[in-house]
Short mmCIF file of C-alpha atoms and ligand atoms in Angstrom, two decimals:
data_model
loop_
_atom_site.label_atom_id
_atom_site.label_comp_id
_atom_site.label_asym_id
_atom_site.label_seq_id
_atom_site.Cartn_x
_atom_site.Cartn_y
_atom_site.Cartn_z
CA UNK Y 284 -10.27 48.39 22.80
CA UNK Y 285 -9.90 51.72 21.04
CA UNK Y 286 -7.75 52.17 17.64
CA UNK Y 287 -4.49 52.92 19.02
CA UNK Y 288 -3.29 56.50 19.02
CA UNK Y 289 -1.09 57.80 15.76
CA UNK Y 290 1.68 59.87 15.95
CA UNK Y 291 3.56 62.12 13.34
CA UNK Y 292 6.50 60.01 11.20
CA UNK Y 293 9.71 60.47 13.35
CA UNK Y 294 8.07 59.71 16.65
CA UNK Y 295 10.31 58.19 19.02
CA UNK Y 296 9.10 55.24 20.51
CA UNK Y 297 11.39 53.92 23.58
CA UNK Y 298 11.70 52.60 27.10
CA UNK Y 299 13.29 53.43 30.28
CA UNK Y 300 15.62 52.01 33.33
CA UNK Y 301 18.39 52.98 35.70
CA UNK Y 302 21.30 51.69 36.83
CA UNK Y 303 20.50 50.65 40.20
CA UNK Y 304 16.68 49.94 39.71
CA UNK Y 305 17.49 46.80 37.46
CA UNK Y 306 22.18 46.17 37.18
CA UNK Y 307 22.76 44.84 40.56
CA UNK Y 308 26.67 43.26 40.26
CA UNK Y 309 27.65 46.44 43.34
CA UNK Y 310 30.67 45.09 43.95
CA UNK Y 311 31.81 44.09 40.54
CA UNK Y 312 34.49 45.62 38.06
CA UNK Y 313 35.93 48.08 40.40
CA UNK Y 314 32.17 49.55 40.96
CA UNK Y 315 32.60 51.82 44.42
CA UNK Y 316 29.84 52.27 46.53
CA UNK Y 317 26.71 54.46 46.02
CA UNK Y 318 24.69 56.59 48.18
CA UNK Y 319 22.07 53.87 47.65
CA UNK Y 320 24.07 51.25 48.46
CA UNK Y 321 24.55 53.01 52.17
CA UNK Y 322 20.77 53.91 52.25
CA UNK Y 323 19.25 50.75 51.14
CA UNK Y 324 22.09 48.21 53.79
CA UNK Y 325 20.55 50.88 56.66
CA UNK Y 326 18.10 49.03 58.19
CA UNK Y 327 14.20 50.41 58.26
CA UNK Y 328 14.91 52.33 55.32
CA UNK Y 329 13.76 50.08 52.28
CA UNK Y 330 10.41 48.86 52.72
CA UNK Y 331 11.05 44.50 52.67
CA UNK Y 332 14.53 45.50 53.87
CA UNK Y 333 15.25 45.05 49.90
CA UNK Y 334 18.69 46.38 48.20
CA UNK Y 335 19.89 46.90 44.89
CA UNK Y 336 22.55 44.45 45.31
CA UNK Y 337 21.27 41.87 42.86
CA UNK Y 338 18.08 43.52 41.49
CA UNK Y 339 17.99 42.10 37.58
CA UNK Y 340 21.31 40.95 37.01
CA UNK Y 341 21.12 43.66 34.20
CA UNK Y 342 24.72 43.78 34.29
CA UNK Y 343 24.96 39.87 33.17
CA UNK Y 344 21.69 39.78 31.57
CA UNK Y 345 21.98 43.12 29.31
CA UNK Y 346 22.40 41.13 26.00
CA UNK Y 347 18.59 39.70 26.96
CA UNK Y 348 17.30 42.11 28.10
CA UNK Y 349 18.11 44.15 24.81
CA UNK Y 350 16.89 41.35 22.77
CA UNK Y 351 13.30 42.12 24.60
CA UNK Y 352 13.76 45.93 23.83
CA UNK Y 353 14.87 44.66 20.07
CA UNK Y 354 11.60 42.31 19.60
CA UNK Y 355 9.60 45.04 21.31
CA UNK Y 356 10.06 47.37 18.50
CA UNK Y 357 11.69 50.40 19.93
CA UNK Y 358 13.23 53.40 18.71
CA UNK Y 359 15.36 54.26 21.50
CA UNK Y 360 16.32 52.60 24.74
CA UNK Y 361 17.04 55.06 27.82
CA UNK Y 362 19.34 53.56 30.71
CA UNK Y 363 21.67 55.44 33.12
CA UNK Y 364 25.19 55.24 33.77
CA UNK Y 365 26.64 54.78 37.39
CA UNK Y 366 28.67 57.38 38.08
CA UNK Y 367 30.52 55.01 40.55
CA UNK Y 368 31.22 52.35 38.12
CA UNK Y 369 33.42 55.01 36.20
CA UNK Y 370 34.82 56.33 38.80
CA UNK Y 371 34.57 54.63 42.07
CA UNK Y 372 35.14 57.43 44.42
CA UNK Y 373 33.61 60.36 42.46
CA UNK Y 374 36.70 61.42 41.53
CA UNK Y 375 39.94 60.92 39.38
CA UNK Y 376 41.33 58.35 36.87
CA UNK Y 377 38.33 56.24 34.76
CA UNK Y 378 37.46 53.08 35.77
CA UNK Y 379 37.58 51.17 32.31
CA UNK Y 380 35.93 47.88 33.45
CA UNK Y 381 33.11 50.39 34.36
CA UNK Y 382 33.56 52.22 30.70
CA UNK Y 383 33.30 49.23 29.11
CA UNK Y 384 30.25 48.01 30.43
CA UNK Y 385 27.95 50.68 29.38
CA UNK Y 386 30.45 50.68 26.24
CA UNK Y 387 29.43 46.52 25.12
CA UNK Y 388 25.35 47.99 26.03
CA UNK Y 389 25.56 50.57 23.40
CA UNK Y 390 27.00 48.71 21.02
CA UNK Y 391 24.26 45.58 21.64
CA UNK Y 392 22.09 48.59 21.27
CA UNK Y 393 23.16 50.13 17.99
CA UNK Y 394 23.74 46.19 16.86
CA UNK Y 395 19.86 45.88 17.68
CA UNK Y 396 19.03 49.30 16.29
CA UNK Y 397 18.17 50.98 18.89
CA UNK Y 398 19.39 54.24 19.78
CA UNK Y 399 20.84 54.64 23.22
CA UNK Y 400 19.91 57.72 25.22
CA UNK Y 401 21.87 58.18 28.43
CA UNK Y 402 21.00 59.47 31.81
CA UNK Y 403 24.18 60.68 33.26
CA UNK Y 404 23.05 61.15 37.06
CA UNK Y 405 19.70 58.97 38.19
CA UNK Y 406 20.41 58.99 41.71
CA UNK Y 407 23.61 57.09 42.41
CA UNK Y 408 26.04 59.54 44.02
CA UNK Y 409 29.55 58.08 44.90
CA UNK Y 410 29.35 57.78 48.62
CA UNK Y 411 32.92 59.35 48.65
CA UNK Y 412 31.29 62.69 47.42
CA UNK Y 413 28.44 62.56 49.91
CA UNK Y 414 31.32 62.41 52.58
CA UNK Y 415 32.17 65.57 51.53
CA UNK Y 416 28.72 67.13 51.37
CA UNK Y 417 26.78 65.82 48.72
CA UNK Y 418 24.80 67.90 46.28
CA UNK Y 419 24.95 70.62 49.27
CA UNK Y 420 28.44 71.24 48.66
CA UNK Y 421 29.67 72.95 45.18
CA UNK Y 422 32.34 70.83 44.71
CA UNK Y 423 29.71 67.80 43.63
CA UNK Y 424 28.39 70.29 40.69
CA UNK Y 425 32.11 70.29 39.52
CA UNK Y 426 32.74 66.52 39.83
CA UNK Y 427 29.40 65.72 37.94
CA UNK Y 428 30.93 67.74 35.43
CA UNK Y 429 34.28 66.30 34.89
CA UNK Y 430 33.08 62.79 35.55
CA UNK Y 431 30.36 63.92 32.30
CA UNK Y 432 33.13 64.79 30.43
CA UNK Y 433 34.48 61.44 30.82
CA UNK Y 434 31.77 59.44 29.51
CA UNK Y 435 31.14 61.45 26.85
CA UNK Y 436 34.68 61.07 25.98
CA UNK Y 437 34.10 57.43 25.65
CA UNK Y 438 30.74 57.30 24.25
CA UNK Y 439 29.46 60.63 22.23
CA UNK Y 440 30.59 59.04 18.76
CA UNK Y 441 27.52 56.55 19.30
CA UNK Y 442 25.63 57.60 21.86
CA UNK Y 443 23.15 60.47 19.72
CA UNK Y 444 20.71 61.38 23.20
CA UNK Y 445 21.69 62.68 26.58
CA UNK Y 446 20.19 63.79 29.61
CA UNK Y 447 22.45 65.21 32.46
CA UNK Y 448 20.12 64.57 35.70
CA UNK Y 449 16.99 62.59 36.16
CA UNK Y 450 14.44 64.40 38.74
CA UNK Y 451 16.57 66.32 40.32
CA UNK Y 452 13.45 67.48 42.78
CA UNK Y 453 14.08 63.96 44.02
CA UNK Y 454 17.54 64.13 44.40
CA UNK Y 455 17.29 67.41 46.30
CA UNK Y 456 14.41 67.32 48.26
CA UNK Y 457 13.45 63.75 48.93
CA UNK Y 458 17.12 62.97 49.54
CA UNK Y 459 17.38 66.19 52.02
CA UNK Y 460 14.58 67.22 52.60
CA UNK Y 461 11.65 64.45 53.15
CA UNK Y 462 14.41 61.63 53.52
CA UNK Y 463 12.93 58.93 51.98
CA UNK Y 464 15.99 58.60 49.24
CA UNK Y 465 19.00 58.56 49.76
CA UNK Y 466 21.19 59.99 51.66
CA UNK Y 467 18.20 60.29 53.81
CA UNK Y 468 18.85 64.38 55.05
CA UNK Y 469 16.10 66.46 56.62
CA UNK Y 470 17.52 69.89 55.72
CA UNK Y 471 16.20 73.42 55.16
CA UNK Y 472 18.95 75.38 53.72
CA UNK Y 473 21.06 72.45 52.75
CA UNK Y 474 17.98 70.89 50.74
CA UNK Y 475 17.86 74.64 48.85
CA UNK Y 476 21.42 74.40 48.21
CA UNK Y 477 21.37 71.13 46.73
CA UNK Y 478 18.33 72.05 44.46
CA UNK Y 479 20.98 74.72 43.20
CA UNK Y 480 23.42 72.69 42.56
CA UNK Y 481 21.85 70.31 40.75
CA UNK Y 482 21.48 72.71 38.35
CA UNK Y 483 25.07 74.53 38.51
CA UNK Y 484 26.00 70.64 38.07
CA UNK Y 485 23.43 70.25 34.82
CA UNK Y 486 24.86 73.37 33.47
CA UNK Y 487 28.65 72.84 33.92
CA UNK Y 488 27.40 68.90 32.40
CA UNK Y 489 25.74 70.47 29.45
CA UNK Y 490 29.06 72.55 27.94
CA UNK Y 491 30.77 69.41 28.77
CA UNK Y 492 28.61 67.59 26.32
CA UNK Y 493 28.27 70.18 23.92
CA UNK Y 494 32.78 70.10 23.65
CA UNK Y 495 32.42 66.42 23.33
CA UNK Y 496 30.06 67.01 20.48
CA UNK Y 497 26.83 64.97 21.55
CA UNK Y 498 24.21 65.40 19.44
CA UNK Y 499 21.37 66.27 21.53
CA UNK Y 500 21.43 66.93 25.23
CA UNK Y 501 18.99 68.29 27.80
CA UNK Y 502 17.37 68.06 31.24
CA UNK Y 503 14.72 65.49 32.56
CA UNK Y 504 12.17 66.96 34.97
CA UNK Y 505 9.16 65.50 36.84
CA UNK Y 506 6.72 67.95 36.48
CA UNK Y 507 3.88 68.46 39.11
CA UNK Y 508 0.38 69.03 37.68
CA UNK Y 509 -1.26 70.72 41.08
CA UNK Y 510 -4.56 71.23 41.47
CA UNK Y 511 -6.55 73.35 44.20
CA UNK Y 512 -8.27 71.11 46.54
CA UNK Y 513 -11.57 74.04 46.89
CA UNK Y 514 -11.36 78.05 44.71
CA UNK Y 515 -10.39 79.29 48.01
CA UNK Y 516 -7.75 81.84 47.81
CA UNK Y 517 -5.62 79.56 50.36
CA UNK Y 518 -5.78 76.54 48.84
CA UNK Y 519 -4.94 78.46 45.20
CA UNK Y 520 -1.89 80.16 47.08
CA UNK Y 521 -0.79 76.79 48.62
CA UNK Y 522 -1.31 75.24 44.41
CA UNK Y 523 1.43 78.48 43.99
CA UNK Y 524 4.43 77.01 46.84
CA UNK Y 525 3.59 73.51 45.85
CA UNK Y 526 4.25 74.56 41.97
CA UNK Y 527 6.87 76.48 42.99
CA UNK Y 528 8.48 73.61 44.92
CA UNK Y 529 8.35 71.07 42.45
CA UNK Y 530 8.37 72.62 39.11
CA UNK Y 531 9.59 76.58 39.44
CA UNK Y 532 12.19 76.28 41.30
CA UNK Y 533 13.51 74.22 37.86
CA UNK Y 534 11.77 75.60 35.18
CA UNK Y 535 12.31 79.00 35.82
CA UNK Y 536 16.09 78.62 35.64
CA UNK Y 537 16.45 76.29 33.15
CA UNK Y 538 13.78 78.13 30.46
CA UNK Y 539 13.27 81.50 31.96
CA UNK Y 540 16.86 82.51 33.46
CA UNK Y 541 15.42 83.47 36.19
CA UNK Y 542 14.96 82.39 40.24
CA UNK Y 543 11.42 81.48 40.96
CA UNK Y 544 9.55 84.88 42.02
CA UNK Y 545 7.31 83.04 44.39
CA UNK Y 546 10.55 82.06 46.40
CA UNK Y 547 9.98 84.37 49.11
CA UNK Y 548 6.55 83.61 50.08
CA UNK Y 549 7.45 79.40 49.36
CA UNK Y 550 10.26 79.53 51.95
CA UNK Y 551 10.59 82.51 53.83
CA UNK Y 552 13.65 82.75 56.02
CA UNK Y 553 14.98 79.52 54.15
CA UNK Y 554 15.93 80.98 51.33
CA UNK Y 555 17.54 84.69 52.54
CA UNK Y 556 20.40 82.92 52.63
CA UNK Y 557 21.68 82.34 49.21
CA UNK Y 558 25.13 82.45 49.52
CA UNK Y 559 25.32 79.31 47.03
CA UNK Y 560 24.21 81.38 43.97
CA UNK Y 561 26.86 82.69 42.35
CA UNK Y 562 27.07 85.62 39.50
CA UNK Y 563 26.89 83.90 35.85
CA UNK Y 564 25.23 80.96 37.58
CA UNK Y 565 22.12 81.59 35.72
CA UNK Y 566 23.50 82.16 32.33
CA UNK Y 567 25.08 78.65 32.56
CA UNK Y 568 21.52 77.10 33.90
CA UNK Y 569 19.82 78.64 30.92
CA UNK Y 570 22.29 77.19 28.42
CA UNK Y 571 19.81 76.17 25.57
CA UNK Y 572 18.68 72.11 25.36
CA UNK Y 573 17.86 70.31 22.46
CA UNK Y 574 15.03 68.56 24.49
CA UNK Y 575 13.22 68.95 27.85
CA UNK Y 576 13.00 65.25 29.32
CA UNK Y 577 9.01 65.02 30.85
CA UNK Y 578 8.33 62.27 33.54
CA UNK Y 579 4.80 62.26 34.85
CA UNK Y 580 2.71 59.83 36.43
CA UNK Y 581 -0.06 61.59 38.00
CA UNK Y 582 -1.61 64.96 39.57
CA UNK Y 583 -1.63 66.30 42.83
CA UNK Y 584 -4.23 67.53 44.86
CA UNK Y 585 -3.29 70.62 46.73
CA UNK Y 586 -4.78 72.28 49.96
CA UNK Y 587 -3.39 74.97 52.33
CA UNK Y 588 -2.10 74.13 55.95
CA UNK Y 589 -0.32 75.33 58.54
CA UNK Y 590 3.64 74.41 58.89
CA UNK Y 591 4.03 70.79 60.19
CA UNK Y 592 7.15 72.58 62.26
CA UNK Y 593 6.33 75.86 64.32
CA UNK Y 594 9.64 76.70 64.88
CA UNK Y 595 11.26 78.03 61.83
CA UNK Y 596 14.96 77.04 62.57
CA UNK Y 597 14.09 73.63 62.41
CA UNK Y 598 11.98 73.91 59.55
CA UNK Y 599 12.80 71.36 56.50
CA UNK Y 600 12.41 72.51 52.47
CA UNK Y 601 9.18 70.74 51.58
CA UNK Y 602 7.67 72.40 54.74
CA UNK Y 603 5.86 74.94 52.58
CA UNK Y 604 2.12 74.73 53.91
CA UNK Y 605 0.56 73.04 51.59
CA UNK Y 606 -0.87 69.03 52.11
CA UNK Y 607 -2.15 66.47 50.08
CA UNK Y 608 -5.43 65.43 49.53
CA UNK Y 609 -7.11 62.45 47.74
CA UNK Y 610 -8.03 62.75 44.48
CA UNK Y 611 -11.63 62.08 44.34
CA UNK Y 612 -13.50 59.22 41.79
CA UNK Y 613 -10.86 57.46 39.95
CA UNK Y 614 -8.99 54.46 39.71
CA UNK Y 615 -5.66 54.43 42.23
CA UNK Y 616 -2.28 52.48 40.86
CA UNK Y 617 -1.02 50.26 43.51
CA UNK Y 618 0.97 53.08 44.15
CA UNK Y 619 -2.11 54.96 45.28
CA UNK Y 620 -1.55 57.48 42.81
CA UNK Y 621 -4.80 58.59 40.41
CA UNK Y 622 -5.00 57.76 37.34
CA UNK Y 623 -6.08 61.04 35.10
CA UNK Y 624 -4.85 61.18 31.98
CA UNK Y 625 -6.31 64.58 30.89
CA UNK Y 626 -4.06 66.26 33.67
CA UNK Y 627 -0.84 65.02 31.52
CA UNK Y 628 -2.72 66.95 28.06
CA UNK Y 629 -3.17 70.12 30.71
CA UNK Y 630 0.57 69.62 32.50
CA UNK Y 631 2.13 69.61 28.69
CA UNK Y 632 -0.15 72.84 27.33
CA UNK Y 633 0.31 74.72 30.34
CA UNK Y 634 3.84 74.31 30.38
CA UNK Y 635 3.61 75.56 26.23
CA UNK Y 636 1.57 78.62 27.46
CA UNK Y 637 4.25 79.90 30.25
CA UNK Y 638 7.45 79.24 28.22
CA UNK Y 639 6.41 79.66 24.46
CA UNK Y 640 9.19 79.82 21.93
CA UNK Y 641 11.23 78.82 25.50
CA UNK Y 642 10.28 75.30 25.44
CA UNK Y 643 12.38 73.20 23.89
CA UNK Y 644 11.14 69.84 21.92
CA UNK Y 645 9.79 67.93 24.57
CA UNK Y 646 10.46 64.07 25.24
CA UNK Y 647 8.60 62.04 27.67
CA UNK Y 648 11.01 60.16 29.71
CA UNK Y 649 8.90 58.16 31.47
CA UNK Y 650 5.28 57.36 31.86
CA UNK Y 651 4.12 54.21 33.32
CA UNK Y 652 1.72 52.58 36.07
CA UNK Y 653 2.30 50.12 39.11
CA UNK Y 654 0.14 47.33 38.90
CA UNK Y 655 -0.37 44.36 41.50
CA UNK Y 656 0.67 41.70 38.55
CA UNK Y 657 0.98 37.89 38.61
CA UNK Y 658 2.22 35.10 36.07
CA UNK Y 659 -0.70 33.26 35.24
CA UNK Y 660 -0.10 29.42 34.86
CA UNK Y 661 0.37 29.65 31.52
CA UNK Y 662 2.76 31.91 31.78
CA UNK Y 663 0.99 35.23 30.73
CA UNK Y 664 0.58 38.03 32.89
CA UNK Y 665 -2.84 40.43 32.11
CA UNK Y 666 -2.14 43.36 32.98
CA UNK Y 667 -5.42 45.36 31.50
CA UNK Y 668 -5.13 48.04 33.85
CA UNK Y 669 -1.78 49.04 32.82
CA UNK Y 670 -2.51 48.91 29.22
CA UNK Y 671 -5.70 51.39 29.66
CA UNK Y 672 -2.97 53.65 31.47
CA UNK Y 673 -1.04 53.63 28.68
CA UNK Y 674 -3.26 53.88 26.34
CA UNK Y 675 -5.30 56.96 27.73
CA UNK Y 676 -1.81 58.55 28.65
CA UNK Y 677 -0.31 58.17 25.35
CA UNK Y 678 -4.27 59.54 24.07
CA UNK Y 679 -3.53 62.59 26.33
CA UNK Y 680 0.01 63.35 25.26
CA UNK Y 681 -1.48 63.07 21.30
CA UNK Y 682 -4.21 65.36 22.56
CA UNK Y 683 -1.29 68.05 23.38
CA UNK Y 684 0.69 67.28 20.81
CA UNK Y 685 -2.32 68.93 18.54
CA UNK Y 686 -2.70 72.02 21.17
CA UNK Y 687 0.86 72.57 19.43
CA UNK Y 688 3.32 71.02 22.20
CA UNK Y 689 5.94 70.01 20.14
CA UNK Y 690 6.96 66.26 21.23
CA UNK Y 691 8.99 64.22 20.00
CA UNK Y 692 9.36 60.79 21.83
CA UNK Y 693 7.80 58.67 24.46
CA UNK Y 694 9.81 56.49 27.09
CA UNK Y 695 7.72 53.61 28.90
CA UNK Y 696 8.72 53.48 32.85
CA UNK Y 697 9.80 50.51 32.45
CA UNK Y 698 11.23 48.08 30.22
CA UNK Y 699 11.51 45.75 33.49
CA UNK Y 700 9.81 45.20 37.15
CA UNK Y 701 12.69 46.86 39.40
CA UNK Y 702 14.44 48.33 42.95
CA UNK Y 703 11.34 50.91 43.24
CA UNK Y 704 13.46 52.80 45.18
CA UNK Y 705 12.41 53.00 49.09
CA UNK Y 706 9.31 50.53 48.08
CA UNK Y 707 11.78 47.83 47.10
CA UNK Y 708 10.79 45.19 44.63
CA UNK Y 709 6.72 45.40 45.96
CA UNK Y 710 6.21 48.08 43.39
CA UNK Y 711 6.07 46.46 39.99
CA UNK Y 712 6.35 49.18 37.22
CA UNK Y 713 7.68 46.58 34.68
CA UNK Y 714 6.22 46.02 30.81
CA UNK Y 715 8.60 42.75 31.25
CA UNK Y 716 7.52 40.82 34.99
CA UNK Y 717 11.07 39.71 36.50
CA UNK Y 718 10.78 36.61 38.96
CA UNK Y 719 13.64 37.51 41.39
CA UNK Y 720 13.87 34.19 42.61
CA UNK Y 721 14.78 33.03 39.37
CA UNK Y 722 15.60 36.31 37.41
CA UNK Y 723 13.19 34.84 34.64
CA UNK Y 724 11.89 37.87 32.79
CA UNK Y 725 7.91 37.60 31.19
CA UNK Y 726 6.43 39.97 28.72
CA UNK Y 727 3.06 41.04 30.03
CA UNK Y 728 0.14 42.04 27.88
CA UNK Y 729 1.43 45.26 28.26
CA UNK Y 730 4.74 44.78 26.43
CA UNK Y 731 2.69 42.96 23.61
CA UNK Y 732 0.35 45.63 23.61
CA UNK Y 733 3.12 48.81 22.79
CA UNK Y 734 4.57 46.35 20.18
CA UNK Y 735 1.63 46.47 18.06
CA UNK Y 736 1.66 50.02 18.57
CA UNK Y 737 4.86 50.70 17.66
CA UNK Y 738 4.43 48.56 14.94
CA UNK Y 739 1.17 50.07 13.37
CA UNK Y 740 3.54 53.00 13.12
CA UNK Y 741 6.13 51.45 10.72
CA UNK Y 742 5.82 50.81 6.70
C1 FCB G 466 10.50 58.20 38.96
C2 FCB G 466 11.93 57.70 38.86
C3 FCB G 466 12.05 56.28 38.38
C4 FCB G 466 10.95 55.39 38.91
C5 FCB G 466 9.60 56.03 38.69
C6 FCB G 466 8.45 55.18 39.14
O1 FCB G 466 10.42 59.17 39.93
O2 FCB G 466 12.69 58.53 38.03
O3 FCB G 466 13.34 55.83 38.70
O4 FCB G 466 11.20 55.06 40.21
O5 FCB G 466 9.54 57.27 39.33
#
């Protein structure tokens, strides 16, 4: 094996979850129910018919499972808060049995020290609110904000990192759009809408942080790195929608202050209507960040095609002509994604080159492979494939780092095998295996493996 990568003094090392990947306890406390909870009890939806109603027993088990995070070595531990633990119906008074669970994790945290960095929003939307539209309604933008203002009430005086909405491309156009998350919408216009107010809801969520005083605060993306399938001038336009799609219609907000220019030619009729945007909505999506929160796993392999729906009224958001293709001569995760490293050094530089001076410090909030793993009878699980992932990603991000993208942390996805969302518990993502049957947790060689790498960057 190679000498393990070095990075500058300062470096944050970490590790990521969310709340209903690994807490389980649904019903517990005064917890309401989640969009999640609906999607995943609707049968056919969840591959296994799995739910997140036990998942890790996080929410019994936190003081272990920060013990592994504290003999692990890291920096910084990144978990999400339920926004229906706080408040149960997206809405009103604070639920302090909710409070005070993420408030006893932070301090095990800081007690461990580790520094907690919070995801506000990864996913779990009160079902109350998507009664009442969802992210395609306005209101939801203004709820995620007071609800923010909440937690941060409770927590900013120890919580130093946090990031208003995980992946909101997956909130908006998987969840109403595609339909494989939750709430399981195939939309056009209301997929748009909710794209747009994700980010009125980031942006209203960001001057909430900023009154409460938070250190540090920002967004966390997952970034597409598409790639032409041939140099024809259709499959390059198609590279344009699907960038537009999954990163533009983001970045250029956020960074630039500006709607996507390619809008138009990515949606067409879709997107004439836009009475959602309001005037001074862009000024309070551009509000500056501290950070720009990175997840990426792997490219994409773009070619042109024709709609999948002819008629345009019933066409959904992520009907853009464009398809995938496979991504030719590498090794496939058991997610069937490829494994190319390099693409993460070009995703990171590229992103440099179009914003500049724009880009905020970058952290990578999550990185990380599925792997087919198994406990060995002696209780060790080898997990070589994930560690060369690791180690060639975290090679690639040090390889951008020096083409001047300033970074300053890395988060493994994850600290534990989890509710892989519509995959269930098949997909194991985990540094730590979890038996479910018996909620035993195992480092893998993984977990030992970013240990010593964390550690040959102390004293
Ligand atoms: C990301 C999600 C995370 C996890 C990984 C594998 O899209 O943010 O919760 O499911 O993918």
């Amino acid at each position: 094996m190679p000498p393990f990568p070095s990075f500058p003094a300062g470096f944050v090392f970490g590790a990521a979850t969310a709340s209903y990947q690994i807490e389980g306890a649904t019903h517990e406390d005064g917890r309401g129910p989640s969009i999640w909870d609906t999607y995943s009890h609707t049968p056919g939806r969840i591959d296994g018919g799995d739910t997140g109603d036990v998942a890790c027993d996080h929410y019994h088990r936190y003081p272990q499972d920060v013990a592994l995070l504290r003999d692990l070595g890291v920096g910084s531990y990144r978990f999400s808060i339920a926004w229906p633990r706080i408040q149960p119906t997206g809405q009103g008074p604070a639920n302090l049995q909710g409070l005070d669970f993420y408030s006893r994790l932070v301090d095990e945290l800081l007690a461990a020290g580790i520094e907690p960095a919070a995801t506000l929003y990864h996913w779990d939307l009160p079902q109350a609110l998507e009664d009442r539209g969802g992210w395609r309604v306005r209101e939801t933008a203004e709820r995620f904000a007071a609800y923010t203002a909440v937690v941060a009430d409770h927590l900013a005086d120890r919580v130093p990192r946090w990031i208003t909405l995980n992946e909101p491309w997956c909130s908006a156009f998987l969840g109403y759009s595609v339909g494989r998350h939750a709430p399981g919408a195939q939309e056009g216009t209301g997929a748009l809408a909710a794209a747009h107010h994700l980010l009125v809801g980031h942006g209203l969520a960001m001057r909430a942080l900023r009154a409460a005083g938070v250190r540090e605060a920002g967004i966390t993306l997952n970034l597409d790195r598409n790639l032409p399938a041939t140099d024809s001038a259709a499959d390059r336009a198609a590279v344009v929608r699907a960038d537009t799609q999954h990163n533009l219609v983001w970045t250029e907000p956020l960074l630039a202050g500006r709607y996507p220019d390619t809008e138009t030619e990515t949606w067409g009729e879709l997107i004439t209507r836009q009475d959602f945007r309001y005037d001074g909505d862009l000024e309070l999506i551009a509000q500056p960040m501290d950070f720009l929160g990175v997840n990426y796993y792997r490219p994409t392999v773009v070619a042109d095609a024709p709609h999948r729906e002819s008629d345009p009224a019933l066409r959904v958001a992520t009907d853009n002509r464009f398809t995938e293709r496979p991504y030719p001569d590498v090794r496939h995760t058991a997610m069937g994604w490829p494994v190319a490293p390099e693409t993460f050094t070009d995703l990171l530089t590229s992103l440099k080159e179009t914003y500049g001076d724009a880009l905020p410090p970058v952290h990578i909030t999550e990185n990380g492979s599925a792997e087919p793993d198994e406990v060995t009878a002696d209780g060790t699980v080898h997990d070589t494939d994930r560690v060369t992932y690791l180690r060639d990603h975290l090679t690639a991000l040090r390889t951008a780092m020096d083409a001047g993208v300033d970074v300053r942390g890395y988060y493994v996805w994850s600290l534990l095998d989890n509710f892989e969302w519509a995959l269930g518990y098949a997909k194991r993502f985990g540094i730590v295996h979890v038996d479910y049957a018996t909620q035993r947790r195992t480092p893998k060689d993984s977990y030992h493996w970013y240990g010593k790498l964390i550690a040959s960057h102390q004293g």
